């Protein structure tokens, strides 16, 4: 896509498009201040697609001549090509992409171009463009999420059985399988996908034909253009159609949750790659050096994902604040939605892509993780559970084990280095079999509950995801085919 800044042809105002009743040209500062072209030019494909459907409907309904509709459609296709190849002659006084395209259509086909805007306003046009844009971005983001889930799954499967400390409060809590930790993130991203799918389903209705706010006296068929655009239906209320930006807010809020999830893993990557943990080594291609300390390899990509999370939260607050207390229907404030919408979409996609690539280039130092578990007191809960099984009330067992841990710490020994004699000082319930419970490597396998970190339960999760993706790919394919068909319908609109 070309940048609209590149053009420096003779300035022209929008007088031709909306300035009929004005005696003065828009002040140069006012134009500069109110322009949105640099951002909304990213919606040019959606804008042209929407116009093609609209003009096809106008032709089919006999609101304009079929030949006129054909002429307009041909002009629009040429404009799309110009924009695709960077040959679109932007003019310096261009306000937004919608007016730029219409102005160019006038240049190409003359006054018949003016018929395109029959029974439509920029208000329903912009809302249509945004819905088309987000629908596509959501499909892509869901693909990025699946790719990331698969990368996590691949590590979880490859390192099945590897032990690591599980944390609460960032204190070692209980031994877990590395796969269980990684699969926890797969769960989070699955919920994100369902939030995106939900948002996509809700936004996939056409506002086109609401016109400025009240509808139109022309005998339009809103369902016709909606079907051409692959919308599942039309919006019910013309006022709501042009004043609604819930779909942008829902979209950004889902992006914010995705980023929040990514930031948690990013934080773990920063910690785990430190000298203190050494649980992972991030490949050189994804770390940076220090200009002064030669020994350093900094986890900048993880830090940036963590940092960009704040940026996407900002986009959400930006949009919520823009919409707060806006009276119905369209207000120019709403033009400000482009920045947060585009920024959230681009930042979230970029963060998912970089993390997926970085994860692929990350080595898990399994021996270091295992050694960490072997050298801590994280089997304490196992011993409390052991006593509870022998009939000691759990609260009492907890107290006993706390004393044992204090004793072990004071004597600088690990729990599995304690003798049965010493253990008997704390409770007569201990028997020889306690040593099996004191071995951290046996801890995960003792968990019996569904969804636990036991190898059996983790295997079940791995099987679940494998099955789930085999099925999902069929759905995805059907979905894609549907969108492709809609694309084809577009091509033969007139
Ligand atoms: N650039 C504007 C926007 O994105 C177009 C809509 C203008 N509508 C209006 N009534 N002035 O919001």
Tab-separated table of C-alpha atoms and ligand atoms in Angstrom:
chain	number	residue	atom	x	y	z
A	1	UNK	CA	0.000	0.000	0.000
A	2	UNK	CA	1.357	3.389	-0.902
A	3	UNK	CA	1.625	6.203	1.595
A	4	UNK	CA	-0.769	9.067	0.902
A	5	UNK	CA	1.983	11.528	1.848
A	6	UNK	CA	3.925	10.827	-1.330
A	7	UNK	CA	1.641	12.921	-3.537
A	8	UNK	CA	2.265	16.602	-3.952
A	9	UNK	CA	-0.050	17.418	-6.778
A	10	UNK	CA	-2.149	20.603	-6.841
A	11	UNK	CA	-4.316	21.037	-3.730
A	12	UNK	CA	-8.010	20.544	-4.248
A	13	UNK	CA	-10.745	20.845	-1.690
A	14	UNK	CA	-13.634	18.484	-1.115
A	15	UNK	CA	-15.963	21.170	-2.390
A	16	UNK	CA	-17.032	18.872	-5.194
A	17	UNK	CA	-18.130	16.171	-2.735
A	18	UNK	CA	-19.730	18.002	0.145
A	19	UNK	CA	-18.949	21.704	-0.200
A	20	UNK	CA	-21.978	22.788	-2.253
A	21	UNK	CA	-23.465	24.915	0.514
A	22	UNK	CA	-20.226	26.518	1.670
A	23	UNK	CA	-19.014	29.977	0.816
A	24	UNK	CA	-15.472	29.472	2.062
A	25	UNK	CA	-12.934	26.735	1.656
A	26	UNK	CA	-11.985	24.748	4.733
A	27	UNK	CA	-9.184	26.494	6.581
A	28	UNK	CA	-5.838	24.806	5.873
A	29	UNK	CA	-5.195	24.179	9.583
A	30	UNK	CA	-8.708	22.810	10.051
A	31	UNK	CA	-8.180	20.418	7.155
A	32	UNK	CA	-4.852	19.247	8.506
A	33	UNK	CA	-6.388	18.797	11.950
A	34	UNK	CA	-9.382	16.837	10.760
A	35	UNK	CA	-7.763	14.600	8.123
A	36	UNK	CA	-7.813	10.870	8.776
A	37	UNK	CA	-6.349	9.700	5.479
A	38	UNK	CA	-3.042	8.451	6.816
A	39	UNK	CA	-4.812	5.903	8.996
A	40	UNK	CA	-7.995	5.088	7.135
A	41	UNK	CA	-6.132	4.486	3.863
A	42	UNK	CA	-5.424	1.090	5.443
A	43	UNK	CA	-9.116	0.350	4.917
A	44	UNK	CA	-9.083	0.984	1.180
A	45	UNK	CA	-9.762	-2.621	0.187
A	46	UNK	CA	-12.748	-2.850	2.514
A	47	UNK	CA	-13.982	0.526	1.282
A	48	UNK	CA	-13.867	-0.566	-2.346
A	49	UNK	CA	-15.443	-3.903	-1.537
A	50	UNK	CA	-18.282	-2.142	0.268
A	51	UNK	CA	-18.775	0.285	-2.628
A	52	UNK	CA	-18.854	-2.562	-5.149
A	53	UNK	CA	-21.608	-4.297	-3.191
A	54	UNK	CA	-23.521	-1.047	-2.768
A	55	UNK	CA	-23.380	-0.144	-6.436
A	56	UNK	CA	-24.369	-3.684	-7.437
A	57	UNK	CA	-27.423	-3.331	-5.208
A	58	UNK	CA	-28.279	0.097	-6.682
A	59	UNK	CA	-28.117	-1.441	-10.175
A	60	UNK	CA	-30.130	-4.533	-9.223
A	61	UNK	CA	-32.846	-2.383	-7.641
A	62	UNK	CA	-33.041	-0.111	-10.661
A	63	UNK	CA	-32.055	2.914	-8.567
A	64	UNK	CA	-29.347	3.601	-11.123
A	65	UNK	CA	-28.955	2.166	-14.635
A	66	UNK	CA	-27.193	-1.216	-14.851
A	67	UNK	CA	-24.727	0.324	-17.307
A	68	UNK	CA	-23.955	3.106	-14.827
A	69	UNK	CA	-23.395	0.561	-12.080
A	70	UNK	CA	-21.028	-1.315	-14.379
A	71	UNK	CA	-19.103	1.857	-15.195
A	72	UNK	CA	-18.727	2.708	-11.504
A	73	UNK	CA	-17.632	-0.841	-10.633
A	74	UNK	CA	-14.991	-0.770	-13.368
A	75	UNK	CA	-13.679	2.541	-12.077
A	76	UNK	CA	-13.528	1.187	-8.543
A	77	UNK	CA	-11.578	-1.868	-9.680
A	78	UNK	CA	-9.084	0.328	-11.463
A	79	UNK	CA	-8.703	2.437	-8.311
A	80	UNK	CA	-8.050	-0.684	-6.273
A	81	UNK	CA	-5.318	-1.649	-8.672
A	82	UNK	CA	-3.796	1.818	-8.450
A	83	UNK	CA	-3.782	1.600	-4.665
A	84	UNK	CA	-2.399	-1.953	-4.726
A	85	UNK	CA	0.505	-0.905	-6.914
A	86	UNK	CA	1.207	2.480	-5.325
A	87	UNK	CA	0.022	4.415	-8.378
A	88	UNK	CA	-2.967	6.166	-6.858
A	89	UNK	CA	-2.613	9.932	-7.387
A	90	UNK	CA	-3.382	11.274	-3.900
A	91	UNK	CA	-4.046	14.984	-3.683
A	92	UNK	CA	-2.790	17.099	-0.835
A	93	UNK	CA	-6.210	18.297	0.355
A	94	UNK	CA	-7.627	14.797	0.675
A	95	UNK	CA	-9.644	14.377	3.903
A	96	UNK	CA	-10.071	10.632	4.134
A	97	UNK	CA	-9.828	7.497	2.005
A	98	UNK	CA	-13.553	7.469	1.281
A	99	UNK	CA	-13.511	10.917	-0.281
A	100	UNK	CA	-10.175	10.233	-2.009
A	101	UNK	CA	-11.616	7.188	-3.759
A	102	UNK	CA	-14.763	9.025	-4.779
A	103	UNK	CA	-12.770	11.999	-6.037
A	104	UNK	CA	-10.617	9.667	-8.124
A	105	UNK	CA	-13.730	7.950	-9.461
A	106	UNK	CA	-14.916	11.357	-10.698
A	107	UNK	CA	-11.552	11.868	-12.406
A	108	UNK	CA	-11.821	8.487	-14.112
A	109	UNK	CA	-15.473	8.239	-15.162
A	110	UNK	CA	-16.901	11.730	-14.786
A	111	UNK	CA	-20.170	12.791	-13.223
A	112	UNK	CA	-21.735	9.307	-13.167
A	113	UNK	CA	-19.362	8.691	-10.232
A	114	UNK	CA	-21.675	10.894	-8.173
A	115	UNK	CA	-24.345	8.174	-8.330
A	116	UNK	CA	-22.293	5.828	-6.147
A	117	UNK	CA	-23.195	7.785	-3.034
A	118	UNK	CA	-26.957	7.458	-3.626
A	119	UNK	CA	-28.694	6.065	-0.530
A	120	UNK	CA	-25.497	5.976	1.468
A	121	UNK	CA	-23.503	8.244	3.766
A	122	UNK	CA	-19.936	8.121	4.929
A	123	UNK	CA	-21.311	7.159	8.320
A	124	UNK	CA	-22.673	3.772	7.277
A	125	UNK	CA	-19.782	3.418	4.810
A	126	UNK	CA	-17.152	3.754	7.569
A	127	UNK	CA	-19.004	1.358	9.867
A	128	UNK	CA	-19.182	-1.183	7.010
A	129	UNK	CA	-15.467	-0.822	6.253
A	130	UNK	CA	-14.537	-1.321	9.881
A	131	UNK	CA	-16.687	-4.401	10.277
A	132	UNK	CA	-15.171	-5.933	7.137
A	133	UNK	CA	-11.675	-5.028	8.305
A	134	UNK	CA	-12.119	-6.493	11.782
A	135	UNK	CA	-13.772	-9.631	10.466
A	136	UNK	CA	-10.663	-10.368	8.418
A	137	UNK	CA	-8.187	-9.347	11.134
A	138	UNK	CA	-9.969	-11.610	13.623
A	139	UNK	CA	-9.615	-14.611	11.304
A	140	UNK	CA	-5.885	-13.858	11.019
A	141	UNK	CA	-5.436	-13.316	14.748
A	142	UNK	CA	-7.158	-16.621	15.442
A	143	UNK	CA	-4.712	-18.283	13.055
A	144	UNK	CA	-1.785	-16.640	14.870
A	145	UNK	CA	-3.189	-17.870	18.172
A	146	UNK	CA	-3.495	-21.411	16.819
A	147	UNK	CA	0.087	-21.287	15.535
A	148	UNK	CA	1.265	-20.198	18.965
A	149	UNK	CA	-0.779	-22.888	20.693
A	150	UNK	CA	0.753	-25.470	18.382
A	151	UNK	CA	4.266	-24.248	19.183
A	152	UNK	CA	3.501	-24.556	22.913
A	153	UNK	CA	1.939	-27.962	22.345
A	154	UNK	CA	4.987	-29.128	20.394
A	155	UNK	CA	7.284	-28.279	23.336
A	156	UNK	CA	4.842	-29.835	25.801
A	157	UNK	CA	4.754	-33.056	23.784
A	158	UNK	CA	8.493	-33.147	23.171
A	159	UNK	CA	9.345	-32.589	26.849
A	160	UNK	CA	6.647	-34.819	28.220
A	161	UNK	CA	7.780	-36.143	31.635
A	162	UNK	CA	10.215	-33.282	32.353
A	163	UNK	CA	9.963	-32.028	35.907
A	164	UNK	CA	10.005	-28.438	37.111
A	165	UNK	CA	9.020	-26.497	40.202
A	166	UNK	CA	5.483	-25.155	40.144
A	167	UNK	CA	5.160	-21.749	41.821
A	168	UNK	CA	2.679	-19.762	43.791
A	169	UNK	CA	3.693	-16.271	44.959
A	170	UNK	CA	6.832	-17.002	42.914
A	171	UNK	CA	7.816	-19.372	45.719
A	172	UNK	CA	8.415	-23.006	44.888
A	173	UNK	CA	5.160	-24.764	45.649
A	174	UNK	CA	4.917	-28.298	44.228
A	175	UNK	CA	6.718	-30.348	41.589
A	176	UNK	CA	4.921	-30.211	38.249
A	177	UNK	CA	5.509	-31.321	34.688
A	178	UNK	CA	6.836	-28.654	32.324
A	179	UNK	CA	4.132	-29.796	29.870
A	180	UNK	CA	1.427	-28.898	32.388
A	181	UNK	CA	2.815	-25.371	32.663
A	182	UNK	CA	2.951	-24.926	28.881
A	183	UNK	CA	-0.509	-26.372	28.355
A	184	UNK	CA	-1.923	-23.836	30.829
A	185	UNK	CA	-1.088	-21.184	28.208
A	186	UNK	CA	-2.726	-23.250	25.461
A	187	UNK	CA	-5.919	-23.037	27.546
A	188	UNK	CA	-5.685	-19.245	27.867
A	189	UNK	CA	-5.264	-18.778	24.129
A	190	UNK	CA	-8.187	-21.096	23.443
A	191	UNK	CA	-10.402	-18.820	25.538
A	192	UNK	CA	-9.036	-15.850	23.591
A	193	UNK	CA	-9.996	-17.535	20.339
A	194	UNK	CA	-13.510	-18.084	21.561
A	195	UNK	CA	-13.711	-14.401	22.570
A	196	UNK	CA	-12.582	-13.381	19.065
A	197	UNK	CA	-15.044	-15.798	17.452
A	198	UNK	CA	-17.831	-14.376	19.576
A	199	UNK	CA	-16.884	-10.816	18.643
A	200	UNK	CA	-16.647	-11.803	14.963
A	201	UNK	CA	-20.083	-13.377	15.008
A	202	UNK	CA	-21.634	-10.303	16.620
A	203	UNK	CA	-19.971	-7.776	14.309
A	204	UNK	CA	-20.764	-9.678	11.136
A	205	UNK	CA	-23.956	-7.757	10.278
A	206	UNK	CA	-24.226	-5.025	7.699
A	207	UNK	CA	-24.905	-1.410	8.682
A	208	UNK	CA	-24.917	-0.380	5.005
A	209	UNK	CA	-28.099	1.437	4.041
A	210	UNK	CA	-28.545	3.147	7.417
A	211	UNK	CA	-27.319	6.183	5.481
A	212	UNK	CA	-26.501	9.198	7.693
A	213	UNK	CA	-28.698	8.085	10.595
A	214	UNK	CA	-32.342	7.769	9.515
A	215	UNK	CA	-32.305	5.421	6.544
A	216	UNK	CA	-33.126	6.420	2.972
A	217	UNK	CA	-36.189	7.004	0.815
A	218	UNK	CA	-34.595	5.052	-2.055
A	219	UNK	CA	-35.918	1.496	-2.565
A	220	UNK	CA	-32.672	-0.178	-1.522
A	221	UNK	CA	-32.265	-3.844	-0.595
A	222	UNK	CA	-29.945	-3.923	2.380
A	223	UNK	CA	-29.959	-7.695	2.480
A	224	UNK	CA	-28.649	-7.869	-1.081
A	225	UNK	CA	-25.502	-5.863	-0.367
A	226	UNK	CA	-25.106	-7.610	3.015
A	227	UNK	CA	-25.119	-11.010	1.297
A	228	UNK	CA	-22.562	-9.854	-1.285
A	229	UNK	CA	-20.283	-8.776	1.534
A	230	UNK	CA	-20.607	-12.089	3.370
A	231	UNK	CA	-22.480	-10.575	6.306
A	232	UNK	CA	-24.819	-12.950	8.071
A	233	UNK	CA	-27.562	-10.315	8.267
A	234	UNK	CA	-28.244	-6.613	8.650
A	235	UNK	CA	-28.317	-4.278	11.644
A	236	UNK	CA	-31.833	-3.563	12.921
A	237	UNK	CA	-31.761	0.123	13.809
A	238	UNK	CA	-30.376	2.849	11.551
A	239	UNK	CA	-29.341	5.104	14.464
A	240	UNK	CA	-27.519	2.302	16.222
A	241	UNK	CA	-25.910	1.225	12.933
A	242	UNK	CA	-23.961	4.458	12.595
A	243	UNK	CA	-23.390	5.332	16.246
A	244	UNK	CA	-22.241	1.903	17.404
A	245	UNK	CA	-18.574	1.171	18.008
A	246	UNK	CA	-19.096	-1.712	20.440
A	247	UNK	CA	-17.483	-4.033	17.917
A	248	UNK	CA	-14.259	-2.014	18.039
A	249	UNK	CA	-14.316	-1.993	21.844
A	250	UNK	CA	-14.993	-5.729	22.031
A	251	UNK	CA	-12.228	-6.389	19.544
A	252	UNK	CA	-9.664	-4.296	21.417
A	253	UNK	CA	-10.699	-5.750	24.748
A	254	UNK	CA	-10.020	-9.238	23.386
A	255	UNK	CA	-6.653	-8.025	22.076
A	256	UNK	CA	-5.927	-6.604	25.539
A	257	UNK	CA	-6.647	-9.986	27.129
A	258	UNK	CA	-4.427	-11.765	24.574
A	259	UNK	CA	-1.644	-9.295	25.380
A	260	UNK	CA	-2.167	-9.809	29.108
A	261	UNK	CA	-1.709	-13.555	28.592
A	262	UNK	CA	1.368	-12.987	26.454
A	263	UNK	CA	2.803	-10.621	29.056
A	264	UNK	CA	2.616	-13.338	31.705
A	265	UNK	CA	4.627	-15.748	29.566
A	266	UNK	CA	6.929	-12.879	28.586
A	267	UNK	CA	7.616	-12.224	32.251
A	268	UNK	CA	8.361	-15.920	32.788
A	269	UNK	CA	10.724	-15.885	29.821
A	270	UNK	CA	12.565	-12.905	31.286
A	271	UNK	CA	12.859	-14.657	34.663
A	272	UNK	CA	13.628	-18.114	33.300
A	273	UNK	CA	16.375	-16.856	30.985
A	274	UNK	CA	18.123	-15.030	33.859
A	275	UNK	CA	21.267	-16.359	35.525
A	276	UNK	CA	19.194	-16.885	38.657
A	277	UNK	CA	16.854	-19.391	36.994
A	278	UNK	CA	18.645	-20.627	33.825
A	279	UNK	CA	15.518	-22.662	32.985
A	280	UNK	CA	15.607	-21.594	29.329
A	281	UNK	CA	18.043	-20.317	26.746
A	282	UNK	CA	16.524	-18.008	24.150
A	283	UNK	CA	18.225	-18.375	20.755
A	284	UNK	CA	20.745	-15.667	19.847
A	285	UNK	CA	18.570	-14.524	16.945
A	286	UNK	CA	15.955	-13.378	19.445
A	287	UNK	CA	18.169	-11.745	22.058
A	288	UNK	CA	20.231	-8.577	21.946
A	289	UNK	CA	23.596	-7.638	23.352
A	290	UNK	CA	24.599	-4.808	25.600
A	291	UNK	CA	26.780	-2.048	24.190
A	292	UNK	CA	28.782	-1.993	27.409
A	293	UNK	CA	28.509	-5.402	29.095
A	294	UNK	CA	29.779	-8.037	26.661
A	295	UNK	CA	28.550	-11.048	28.648
A	296	UNK	CA	24.882	-10.082	28.347
A	297	UNK	CA	22.112	-11.562	26.228
A	298	UNK	CA	18.988	-9.588	26.826
A	299	UNK	CA	15.477	-11.010	26.339
A	300	UNK	CA	14.310	-7.836	24.543
A	301	UNK	CA	11.558	-9.504	22.513
A	302	UNK	CA	9.874	-10.821	25.660
A	303	UNK	CA	10.322	-7.434	27.329
A	304	UNK	CA	8.819	-5.654	24.332
A	305	UNK	CA	5.787	-7.931	24.294
A	306	UNK	CA	5.379	-7.149	27.993
A	307	UNK	CA	5.766	-3.443	27.235
A	308	UNK	CA	3.393	-3.410	24.268
A	309	UNK	CA	0.703	-4.880	26.503
A	310	UNK	CA	0.398	-1.469	28.124
A	311	UNK	CA	0.014	0.068	24.692
A	312	UNK	CA	-2.949	-2.159	23.809
A	313	UNK	CA	-4.545	-1.476	27.222
A	314	UNK	CA	-4.140	2.184	26.268
A	315	UNK	CA	-5.979	1.541	22.990
A	316	UNK	CA	-8.890	0.085	24.938
A	317	UNK	CA	-9.112	3.011	27.357
A	318	UNK	CA	-8.721	5.387	24.418
A	319	UNK	CA	-11.730	3.893	22.665
A	320	UNK	CA	-13.903	3.605	25.772
A	321	UNK	CA	-13.178	7.227	26.592
A	322	UNK	CA	-13.861	8.402	23.043
A	323	UNK	CA	-17.291	6.781	23.107
A	324	UNK	CA	-18.189	7.865	26.631
A	325	UNK	CA	-21.225	10.157	26.735
A	326	UNK	CA	-21.407	10.649	22.955
A	327	UNK	CA	-24.941	11.616	22.005
A	328	UNK	CA	-26.536	9.734	19.104
A	329	UNK	CA	-25.809	9.336	16.296
A	330	UNK	CA	-22.477	9.891	14.458
A	331	UNK	CA	-20.062	12.441	15.939
A	332	UNK	CA	-16.714	13.315	14.442
A	333	UNK	CA	-15.042	12.124	17.664
A	334	UNK	CA	-15.675	8.657	16.300
A	335	UNK	CA	-13.100	9.168	13.570
A	336	UNK	CA	-10.563	8.772	16.389
A	337	UNK	CA	-11.422	5.067	16.526
A	338	UNK	CA	-9.022	4.277	13.686
A	339	UNK	CA	-5.836	4.636	15.697
A	340	UNK	CA	-6.731	2.317	18.610
A	341	UNK	CA	-8.434	-0.197	16.314
A	342	UNK	CA	-5.523	-0.488	13.878
A	343	UNK	CA	-2.886	-0.270	16.590
A	344	UNK	CA	-4.449	-3.039	18.703
A	345	UNK	CA	-4.820	-5.296	15.639
A	346	UNK	CA	-1.267	-4.728	14.415
A	347	UNK	CA	0.422	-4.868	17.832
A	348	UNK	CA	-1.352	-8.054	18.882
A	349	UNK	CA	-0.598	-9.806	15.585
A	350	UNK	CA	3.071	-8.764	15.714
A	351	UNK	CA	3.414	-9.870	19.343
A	352	UNK	CA	1.931	-13.288	18.609
A	353	UNK	CA	4.174	-13.763	15.584
A	354	UNK	CA	7.388	-12.833	17.391
A	355	UNK	CA	6.566	-14.970	20.415
A	356	UNK	CA	5.811	-18.007	18.257
A	357	UNK	CA	9.136	-17.607	16.455
A	358	UNK	CA	11.025	-16.985	19.716
A	359	UNK	CA	9.467	-20.032	21.379
A	360	UNK	CA	10.662	-22.169	18.475
A	361	UNK	CA	14.200	-20.876	19.078
A	362	UNK	CA	14.088	-21.480	22.839
A	363	UNK	CA	15.805	-24.395	24.564
A	364	UNK	CA	14.385	-25.674	27.823
A	365	UNK	CA	17.221	-26.611	30.179
A	366	UNK	CA	15.509	-29.696	31.540
A	367	UNK	CA	18.317	-30.726	33.867
A	368	UNK	CA	18.407	-27.322	35.545
A	369	UNK	CA	14.638	-27.407	36.056
A	370	UNK	CA	14.797	-30.936	37.446
A	371	UNK	CA	17.706	-30.103	39.749
A	372	UNK	CA	15.720	-27.153	41.107
A	373	UNK	CA	12.910	-29.493	42.139
A	374	UNK	CA	15.296	-32.000	43.685
A	375	UNK	CA	16.841	-29.357	45.876
A	376	UNK	CA	13.794	-27.812	47.426
A	377	UNK	CA	11.061	-28.590	49.909
A	378	UNK	CA	8.259	-28.819	47.427
A	379	UNK	CA	7.232	-32.331	48.482
A	380	UNK	CA	5.959	-30.891	51.778
A	381	UNK	CA	2.363	-31.043	50.545
A	382	UNK	CA	2.905	-34.659	49.471
A	383	UNK	CA	3.917	-35.548	53.036
A	384	UNK	CA	0.938	-33.720	54.493
A	385	UNK	CA	-1.279	-35.663	52.067
A	386	UNK	CA	0.553	-38.853	53.122
A	387	UNK	CA	-0.297	-38.217	56.790
A	388	UNK	CA	-3.875	-37.348	55.890
A	389	UNK	CA	-4.157	-40.699	54.113
A	390	UNK	CA	-2.933	-42.404	57.285
A	391	UNK	CA	-5.838	-40.818	59.145
A	392	UNK	CA	-4.220	-37.636	60.528
A	393	UNK	CA	-6.601	-34.668	60.017
A	394	UNK	CA	-5.155	-32.512	57.210
A	395	UNK	CA	-4.892	-29.344	59.316
A	396	UNK	CA	-2.873	-31.297	61.904
A	397	UNK	CA	-0.766	-32.924	59.178
A	398	UNK	CA	-0.019	-29.473	57.756
A	399	UNK	CA	1.219	-28.324	61.184
A	400	UNK	CA	3.419	-31.420	61.597
A	401	UNK	CA	5.006	-31.019	58.183
A	402	UNK	CA	5.641	-27.314	58.788
A	403	UNK	CA	7.647	-28.307	61.854
A	404	UNK	CA	9.516	-30.975	59.884
A	405	UNK	CA	10.417	-28.419	57.203
A	406	UNK	CA	11.637	-25.984	59.852
A	407	UNK	CA	13.769	-28.765	61.339
A	408	UNK	CA	15.202	-29.678	57.914
A	409	UNK	CA	16.008	-26.061	57.087
A	410	UNK	CA	17.708	-25.559	60.438
A	411	UNK	CA	19.799	-28.702	59.930
A	412	UNK	CA	20.476	-27.849	56.290
A	413	UNK	CA	19.111	-31.121	54.939
A	414	UNK	CA	16.523	-31.881	52.288
A	415	UNK	CA	13.309	-33.651	53.245
A	416	UNK	CA	14.367	-36.931	51.633
A	417	UNK	CA	17.554	-36.882	53.699
A	418	UNK	CA	15.618	-37.172	56.971
A	419	UNK	CA	15.605	-40.606	58.670
A	420	UNK	CA	12.508	-42.443	59.811
A	421	UNK	CA	13.660	-41.949	63.420
A	422	UNK	CA	13.677	-38.194	62.978
A	423	UNK	CA	10.261	-38.264	61.295
A	424	UNK	CA	8.829	-40.338	64.182
A	425	UNK	CA	9.732	-37.481	66.536
A	426	UNK	CA	7.067	-35.467	64.722
A	427	UNK	CA	4.441	-38.185	64.162
A	428	UNK	CA	4.150	-41.907	64.833
A	429	UNK	CA	2.131	-42.273	61.643
A	430	UNK	CA	5.235	-42.265	59.431
A	431	UNK	CA	6.246	-45.619	57.934
A	432	UNK	CA	8.933	-46.753	55.515
A	433	UNK	CA	6.727	-45.943	52.497
A	434	UNK	CA	7.031	-42.202	53.257
A	435	UNK	CA	10.350	-42.153	51.384
A	436	UNK	CA	8.518	-42.700	48.173
A	437	UNK	CA	6.487	-39.567	48.968
A	438	UNK	CA	9.649	-37.650	49.743
A	439	UNK	CA	10.981	-38.231	46.249
A	440	UNK	CA	9.982	-35.191	44.138
A	441	UNK	CA	10.185	-37.213	40.954
A	442	UNK	CA	7.279	-39.345	42.089
A	443	UNK	CA	5.139	-36.397	43.102
A	444	UNK	CA	3.248	-35.589	39.865
A	445	UNK	CA	2.306	-39.230	39.293
A	446	UNK	CA	0.600	-39.356	42.675
A	447	UNK	CA	-1.936	-36.745	41.663
A	448	UNK	CA	-5.227	-38.439	40.879
A	449	UNK	CA	-7.596	-35.621	39.941
A	450	UNK	CA	-8.652	-34.860	36.370
A	451	UNK	CA	-6.703	-31.940	34.924
A	452	UNK	CA	-3.827	-32.475	37.341
A	453	UNK	CA	-0.114	-32.496	36.556
A	454	UNK	CA	0.071	-36.310	36.686
A	455	UNK	CA	1.595	-37.792	33.524
A	456	UNK	CA	-1.711	-39.554	32.880
A	457	UNK	CA	-3.754	-36.347	33.077
A	458	UNK	CA	-1.213	-34.407	31.019
A	459	UNK	CA	-1.289	-37.136	28.356
A	460	UNK	CA	-5.072	-36.794	28.276
A	461	UNK	CA	-4.685	-33.045	27.659
A	462	UNK	CA	-2.194	-33.663	24.860
A	463	UNK	CA	-4.650	-36.095	23.263
A	464	UNK	CA	-7.463	-33.569	23.660
A	465	UNK	CA	-5.607	-30.834	21.795
A	466	UNK	CA	-4.534	-33.142	19.009
A	467	UNK	CA	-8.115	-34.202	18.424
A	468	UNK	CA	-9.429	-30.688	18.777
A	469	UNK	CA	-7.139	-29.302	16.073
A	470	UNK	CA	-7.874	-32.118	13.673
A	471	UNK	CA	-11.546	-31.180	13.913
A	472	UNK	CA	-10.986	-27.413	13.911
A	473	UNK	CA	-9.082	-27.523	10.662
A	474	UNK	CA	-12.162	-28.877	8.897
A	475	UNK	CA	-14.255	-26.014	10.270
A	476	UNK	CA	-11.600	-23.527	9.307
A	477	UNK	CA	-11.553	-24.831	5.774
A	478	UNK	CA	-15.329	-24.522	5.434
A	479	UNK	CA	-15.147	-20.990	6.782
A	480	UNK	CA	-12.431	-20.019	4.310
A	481	UNK	CA	-14.365	-21.486	1.397
A	482	UNK	CA	-17.376	-19.433	2.384
A	483	UNK	CA	-15.342	-16.226	2.442
A	484	UNK	CA	-13.729	-17.092	-0.888
A	485	UNK	CA	-17.139	-17.596	-2.468
A	486	UNK	CA	-18.252	-14.253	-1.183
A	487	UNK	CA	-15.140	-12.790	-2.762
A	488	UNK	CA	-16.131	-14.318	-6.098
A	489	UNK	CA	-19.630	-12.922	-5.834
A	490	UNK	CA	-17.984	-9.566	-5.371
A	491	UNK	CA	-16.027	-9.927	-8.558
A	492	UNK	CA	-19.186	-10.303	-10.650
A	493	UNK	CA	-21.270	-7.698	-8.909
A	494	UNK	CA	-22.362	-5.934	-12.075
B	1	LIG	N1	-13.373	10.194	8.228
B	1	LIG	C1	-14.648	10.109	8.884
B	1	LIG	C2	-14.613	9.000	9.950
B	1	LIG	O1	-13.864	8.103	9.812
B	1	LIG	C3	-15.698	9.812	7.895
B	1	LIG	C4	-17.090	10.023	8.378
B	1	LIG	C5	-17.436	11.408	8.220
B	1	LIG	N2	-18.807	11.627	8.457
B	1	LIG	C6	-19.287	12.839	8.728
B	1	LIG	N3	-20.536	12.928	9.002
B	1	LIG	N4	-18.489	13.878	8.686
B	1	LIG	O2	-15.316	9.025	10.917
